[in-house]
Amino acid sequence: MSPVTEKWGEVLRTHLALGEEGSPVRAAAAFSAEAGFFAVAGRGDEDGWPYFRSVAPDGEGADPDDVEALCTVCAEAVHPRGLRIAGTLWQRESREVISDVVTGSELELALLRDGDRAMWVVRAAQGVCTFVLVDGDSEAKVSEARSLALDFDSYLVGQGY
């Protein structure tokens, strides 16, 4: 199943409430080890790309090390040493395995931190991950973003990913 970027960008925006005022999510991305990024969205009109992909000085796109690391994350749990995304080293704070309510499939969920910033990474299936950047560091927003991330990944599982 090959995702269509425009469709998935809107699905990401809808499921993660990126168009709503006061959304706990700043930006989000869906990544496939096979296809690369197939959806990236920022809150409101904000461009979400800078949060998830380094831009090479010559403008040719992502740093290959970032993409390789993301492919590794999508194949296994986030490494305890952390993960470098768009030039930022995110440290893993927690990891848990959750059963999807509808399908019973296992979802891996990791909370990453960079100083006062937080990001959820959810692996729906081998090779497919969602990255959800929390807007702020209040525990309420972190918790609400977690719920939205799990909802989106349940949707992915329902779509066959």
Backbone as a ProteinNet text record, in pm:
[ID]
protein_1_A
[PRIMARY]
MSPVTEKWGEVLRTHLALGEEGSPVRAAAAFSAEAGFFAVAGRGDEDGWPYFRSVAPDGEGADPDDVEALCTVCAEAVHPRGLRIAGTLWQRESREVISDVVTGSELELALLRDGDRAMWVVRAAQGVCTFVLVDGDSEAKVSEARSLALDFDSYLVGQGY
[TERTIARY]
85.2	0	89.7	76.5	159.5	80.1	122.1	47.3	61.3	-41.5	-39.8	-21.5	85.9	125.2	14.4	-54.5	-156.2	-266.4	-311.3	-417.6	-370	-251.9	-203.3	-170.5	-127.1	-102.9	-230.5	-341.6	-469.8	-518.6	-496.8	-535.5	-457	-328.4	-243.2	-294.9	-325.3	-376.2	-505.4	-594.5	-725	-711.7	-640.6	-630.4	-551	-458	-375.2	-418.3	-535.3	-594.1	-501	-423.2	-326.6	-391.8	-516.7	-585.6	-662.1	-665.2	-743.2	-658.7	-720	-652.2	-627.4	-510.3	-476.2	-439.2	-412.5	-373.5	-246.7	-238.9	-118.6	-3.4	-29.5	70.2	121	252.2	314.5	333.5	379	403	404.1	382.1	379.6	427.1	474.8	520.1	489.8	458.3	443.8	558	626.5	746.3	739.3	775.6	782.6	926.1	981.4	1118.1	1126.5	1016.3	1013.6	999.5	910.7	878.4	939.9	997.4	1045.5	928.3	939.4	829.4	714.6	596.2	482.8	380.9	403.3	317.7	390.7	387.2	442.3	347.1	314.3	223.1	262.4	247.8	268.9	135.2	134.5	10.6	-24.8	-151.5	-196.2	-127.6	-65.1	5.2	154.3	199.2	341.9	392.2	511.3	576.2	632.5	594.4	641.5	775.1	819.8	943.6	1066.6	1093.1	1217.1	1230.8	1120.9	1127.3	1170.6	1158.2	1180.1	1286.9	1332.5	1431.1	1532.6	1659.4	1766.2	1769.4	1798.5	1815.4	1964.9	2015.3	2157.3	2189.6	2315.8	2353.1	2326.9	2333.2	2309.6	2161.1	2076	1932.5	1882.1	1962.8	1922.3	1835.9	1805.9	1713.4	1772.4	1726.1	1759.9	1903	1958.6	2087.3	2066.8	2145.5	2125	2128.8	2208.5	2215	2081.9	2012	1880.8	1782.6	1779.8	1686.3	1721.6	1849.5	1891.9	1849.6	1866.3	1826.3	1675.6	1598.4	1453.5	1410.6	1475.6	1445.1	1472.4	1581.5	1615.2	1509	1465.1	1362.1	1233.5	1200.1	1076.7	1086.2	1206.5	1224.2	1232.4	1262.8	1276.9	1246.3	1250.5	1222.3	1328.6	1291	1386.3	1500.4	1621.6	1739.5	1751	1792.4	1806.4	1900.8	1994.8	2086.5	2016.1	1898.4	1825	1822.5	1781.1	1761.5	1789.4	1867.9	1896.5	1795.9	1716.1	1617.6	1642.9	1667.2	1689.9	1796.6	1903.2	2015.4	1999.7	1889.2	1865	1871.7	1947.2	1954.4	1844.4	1747.8	1636.4	1669.7	1657.3	1684.9	1555.6	1562.6	1444	1422.5	1302.8	1267.9	1191.6	1104.2	1026.1	989.3	954.7	909.5	808.2	699.9	600	538.9	484.3	413.9	267.1	180.8	37.8	-36.2	-142.7	-226.7	-329.3	-342.1	-443.2	-580.3	-667.9	-800.1	-883	-878.8	-963.5	-908.2	-779.9	-723.2	-644.7	-605.2	-521.4	-374.5	-339.9	-200.3	-120.3	7.9	93.3	146.5	141.5	199.8	311.9	429.3	539.4	535.3	544.8	534.4	655.9	725.1	841.6	824.8	861.4	862.8	1007.5	1033.8	1167.7	1167.8	1282.9	1295.1	1424.1	1414.1	1528.3	1510.2	1576.3	1557.9	1413.5	1348.2	1208.5	1109.7	1157.6	1068.5	1044.3	925.5	888.7	833.8	859.3	808.3	770.4	654.7	612.3	648.5	699.6	723.9	644.1	559	477.2	506	536.4	560.1	436.1	362.9	239.5	270.4	368.2	407.2	553.3	614.7	754.6	766.4	843.3	866.2	780.3	683.3	599.4	597.6	632.5	635.6	566.2	514.5	459.6	539.9	574.4	648.5	557.6	533.9	441.1	513.7	541.4	610.2	507.6	527.4	435.2	461.1	353.5	364.6	376.9	498.3	522.6	556.8	576	619.2	529.7	408.8	319.6	276	262.9	225.6	88.3	-0.5	-133.1	-120.6	-36.7	-17.9	53.9	152.2	224.1	126.2	39.7	-58.5	-161.5	-209.9	-308.9	-248.1	-123.2	-55.2	-35.8	-10.1	3.9	-125	-237.6	-367.7	-393.3	-363.8	-383	-291.2	-165.7	-70.8	-120.3	-169	-220.2	-345.2	-430.1	-548.4	-508	-409.3	-363.9	-304.8	-226.4	-165.7	-268.1	-373.2	-483.9	-547.8	-559.1	-611.5	-518.8	-387.3	-291.9	-306.2	-318.5	-335	-462.8	-568.6	-694.6	-684.3	-588.7	-566.5	-470.7	-420.6	-333.2	-185.2	-147	-4.2	44.5
-117.4	0	123.6	204.1	323	447.3	515.6	634.4	751.4	832.5	954.3	1069.9	1145.4	1248	1347.8	1401.8	1502.7	1446.4	1326.9	1264.7	1243.4	1188.2	1156	1280	1386.1	1510.9	1560.8	1553.7	1597.8	1503	1373.5	1275.8	1302.9	1330.6	1362	1487.5	1591.5	1717.5	1693.9	1615.4	1590.6	1508.4	1397.8	1308.6	1369.7	1460.3	1519.6	1661.9	1703.4	1833.2	1949.9	1938.3	2043.6	2172.9	2166.2	2286.4	2356	2295.5	2350.9	2442.3	2548.8	2639.4	2566.3	2582.1	2517.5	2370.8	2325.7	2186.3	2156.1	2038.6	2002.5	1960	1951.9	1906.1	2023.8	2038.2	2145.6	2104.1	1978.2	1925.4	1773.4	1709.1	1563.2	1512.1	1388.8	1325.9	1177.5	1123.9	979.3	935.8	829.5	785.8	636.6	597.4	457	426.4	317.2	279.2	254.4	212.8	184.6	311.8	403.2	520.5	650.6	651.7	776.2	850.5	982.9	1061	1059.8	1020	1027.8	1128.4	1188.2	1297.5	1376	1507.6	1598.1	1715.8	1755.8	1868.2	1948.9	2079.3	2168.2	2222.4	2280.7	2337.9	2463.8	2479.5	2596.3	2599.7	2712.5	2726.2	2698.3	2655.8	2633.6	2514.3	2528.7	2421.1	2321.1	2195.8	2092.5	2031.9	2051.1	1986.5	2015.8	2138.3	2165.2	2083.4	2034.9	1956.6	1812.2	1763.9	1622.2	1589.4	1686.4	1655	1766.4	1730.3	1828	1869.7	1995.1	2042.8	2059.9	1990.6	1998.6	2140	2186	2321.5	2349.8	2246.5	2267.8	2255.9	2234.1	2228.5	2097.8	1991.8	1866.5	1777.9	1817.1	1737.9	1687.1	1571.2	1517.5	1468	1480.4	1421.3	1270.1	1195.5	1050.6	981.8	1034.1	972.5	984.5	1096.4	1113.1	1008.6	991.5	897.3	754.4	723.4	589.3	562.8	660.7	645.1	624.8	700.8	686.1	548.4	498	363	260.3	278.4	187.8	194.5	314.3	330.2	260.6	270.5	208.6	56.5	2.9	-142.1	-199.4	-116.5	-162.3	-48	-76	27.6	137.4	256.7	367.3	327.3	341	300.3	383.1	320.5	393.4	514.4	512.3	625.9	747.3	726.7	838.3	830.5	939.9	946.1	1086.8	1099	1229.8	1254.3	1360.2	1398.5	1544.6	1570.1	1706.5	1779.6	1709.1	1769.3	1779.9	1733.8	1739.9	1599.3	1582.6	1452.8	1445.2	1358.9	1336.4	1216.9	1231.6	1124.1	1049.7	917.4	839.1	844.4	885.4	892	767.3	718.5	599.3	524.2	398.1	313.2	214.1	194.2	96.3	30.9	-88	-158.9	-163.1	-121.6	-110.7	-191.2	-258.2	-327.7	-230.8	-228	-145.1	-196.2	-106.5	-143	-218.2	-174.2	-231.7	-362.7	-362.2	-478.2	-572.7	-525.6	-607.1	-605.6	-535.8	-524.5	-447.1	-479.8	-409.3	-280.6	-172.2	-43.9	-15.9	22.6	62.9	214.6	262.9	404.9	448.7	552	604.7	754.7	802.5	946.5	991.5	1089.6	1145.4	1287.6	1330.2	1467.6	1530.6	1660.8	1745.4	1869.9	1872.2	1984	1992.4	2105.4	2120.8	2083.2	2021	1976	1825.7	1782.7	1640.9	1597.2	1469.7	1412.3	1266.7	1226.9	1087.7	1021.3	900.1	818.8	691.4	661.4	541	456.9	330.4	236.8	149.5	167.9	92.8	-46.6	-58	-185.5	-173.8	-286.7	-280.2	-194.9	-90.6	-3.7	120.7	140.1	259.5	322.8	452.2	525.5	659.6	708.6	842.9	920.2	1044.6	1132.8	1251.2	1276.6	1381.3	1474.7	1596.6	1697.3	1770.4	1766.2	1829.3	1979.8	2057.9	2203.2	2241	2256	2289.1	2164.3	2180.5	2067.6	2044.1	2102.3	2075.4	1929.2	1865.7	1723.6	1701.8	1798.7	1786.5	1778.7	1865	1863.2	1736.3	1692.7	1568.3	1451.5	1446.2	1338.4	1344	1464	1479	1443.7	1484.5	1451.3	1300.3	1234.6	1088	1022.8	1067.9	1012.6	1033.3	1153.2	1181.8	1095.6	1076.1	992.7	848.5	796.4	659.6	646.6	748.2	747.5	740.8	821.8	821.3	685.9	628.2	499.7	386.8	397	300.5	312.2	434.9	457	391.3	409.4	346.5	194.7	137.3	-7.6	-50.3	24.5	-3.8	6.5	85.7	101.2	-5.4	-91.2	-199	-173.5	-68.4	-40.5	-102.9
0	0	0	-101.7	-114.5	-75.3	29.5	73.6	-23.2	-31.3	-111.2	-13.7	-31.1	64.2	98.2	-2.5	24.2	113.7	83.9	162.6	306.3	324	457.4	538.2	472	543.6	609.1	537.2	591.5	700.9	683.6	785.9	915	900.1	1015.3	1086	1009.7	1066.9	1143.9	1085.7	1146.9	1274.9	1268.4	1384.4	1499.4	1468.1	1573.2	1607.9	1561.6	1594.9	1565	1456.4	1423.4	1374.9	1334.9	1290.3	1401.8	1519	1629.5	1718.1	1765.3	1857.7	1989	2044.3	2170.6	2157.2	2034.8	2014.4	2094.6	2157.4	2232.3	2140.7	2010.6	1914.7	1833.1	1825.9	1747.6	1602.7	1582.6	1448.5	1457.8	1344.6	1343.5	1208.4	1208.3	1084.6	1088.3	972.6	957.2	865.8	904.7	834.6	809.5	689.6	652.4	612.8	664.4	628.4	478	417.8	274	190.3	233.4	151.8	202.4	322.6	381.6	443.7	454.8	510	410.1	454.9	364.4	412.3	528.3	573.5	681	666.9	767.8	776.3	897.9	915	1037.5	1027.3	1140.4	1186.8	1305	1357.5	1279.4	1248.8	1172.1	1037	1005.5	878.2	890.2	1007.9	1029.9	949	892.7	818.6	918.1	908.8	1000.5	963.6	838.9	793.6	879.9	921.3	996.2	1125.6	1180.5	1303.4	1280	1156.4	1130.7	1028.1	952.8	850.1	838.1	845.6	826.2	680.1	657.8	521.4	499.7	398	365.7	318.7	340.4	299.7	152.7	67.3	-74.9	-110.1	-8.8	-29.8	-89.3	-85.5	-149.6	-62.3	60	140.5	268.3	311.4	442.8	450.8	569	600.1	600	521.2	513.5	649.8	743.7	875.7	948.6	931.7	994	939.6	808.4	747.4	787.2	789.3	831	975.2	1061.7	1201.9	1213.6	1136.2	1141.4	1092	987.8	938.7	1047.4	1121.8	1231	1340	1375	1477.6	1435.1	1308	1260.7	1256.3	1260.9	1259.8	1400.5	1498.4	1636.7	1732.2	1859.6	1959.4	1954.3	1996.8	2002.9	2095	2047	2123.4	2251	2361.4	2488.2	2478.9	2383.5	2369.2	2311.4	2252.6	2194.2	2043	1983.9	1839.2	1790.5	1684.4	1625.8	1513.5	1530.3	1429.8	1394.8	1267.9	1217.9	1300.1	1330.3	1400.5	1550.7	1606.3	1750.6	1808.3	1916.4	1982.2	2086.7	2062.6	2154	2241.1	2371.9	2467.1	2500.4	2500	2534.8	2684.9	2726	2867.5	2911.1	2823.1	2857.6	2730.4	2747.4	2636.9	2691.7	2616.6	2657.8	2534.5	2554.2	2448.2	2488.1	2394	2418.9	2313	2351.5	2253.5	2198.4	2066.6	2002.6	2043	2083.9	2135.3	2031	1906.3	1802.9	1747.7	1709.8	1640.3	1730.4	1847.5	1935	1895.3	1787.4	1744.3	1848	1857.7	1952.8	1892.2	1970.7	1934.8	2032.6	1981.4	2069	2080.7	2202.5	2230.8	2311.1	2263.1	2334.8	2352.5	2471.3	2497.9	2490.1	2402.6	2386.4	2439.3	2491.1	2541.6	2489.5	2465.6	2433.5	2519.4	2634.8	2726.9	2772.1	2743.1	2784.5	2674.5	2567.5	2460.2	2471.4	2429.5	2435.2	2299.4	2265.9	2142.1	2167.5	2115.2	2119.9	1988.1	1995.2	1876.3	1894.9	1797	1803.7	1680.3	1703.9	1593.8	1581.4	1470.2	1448	1396	1310.9	1252.9	1215.6	1189	1150.3	1024.3	1034.1	920	914.5	1006.3	1004.3	1143.5	1150.5	1277.4	1262.4	1373.3	1381	1484.9	1452.7	1541.8	1574.4	1702.7	1745.4	1841.4	1796	1876.6	1961.9	2092.8	2186.8	2190.1	2195.3	2204.6	2351.4	2397.8	2537.9	2617	2746.2	2827.8	2948.6	2947.2	3060.2	3051.4	3166.5	3168	3105.4	3116	3054.7	2902.6	2843.3	2697.9	2653.6	2731.8	2698.8	2698.7	2798.1	2809.6	2696	2665.6	2558.7	2422.7	2399.2	2273.5	2262.1	2373.6	2375.3	2327.4	2379.5	2339.5	2190.8	2140.5	1998.3	1912	1955.9	1880.5	1873.3	1985.5	1986.4	1899.8	1898.9	1813.2	1666.7	1628.4	1489.3	1452.9	1541.7	1510.5	1506.5	1585.3	1573.6	1435.4	1385.8	1251.7	1148.7	1164.1	1071.8	1071.7	1192	1203.1	1129.7	1147.6	1079	927.4	879.2	735.2	680.2	767.7	721.5	737	808.4	828.8	956
[MASK]
+++++++++++++++++++++++++++++++++++++++++++++++++++++++++++++++++++++++++++++++++++++++++++++++++++++++++++++++++++++++++++++++++++++++++++++++++++++++++++++++++

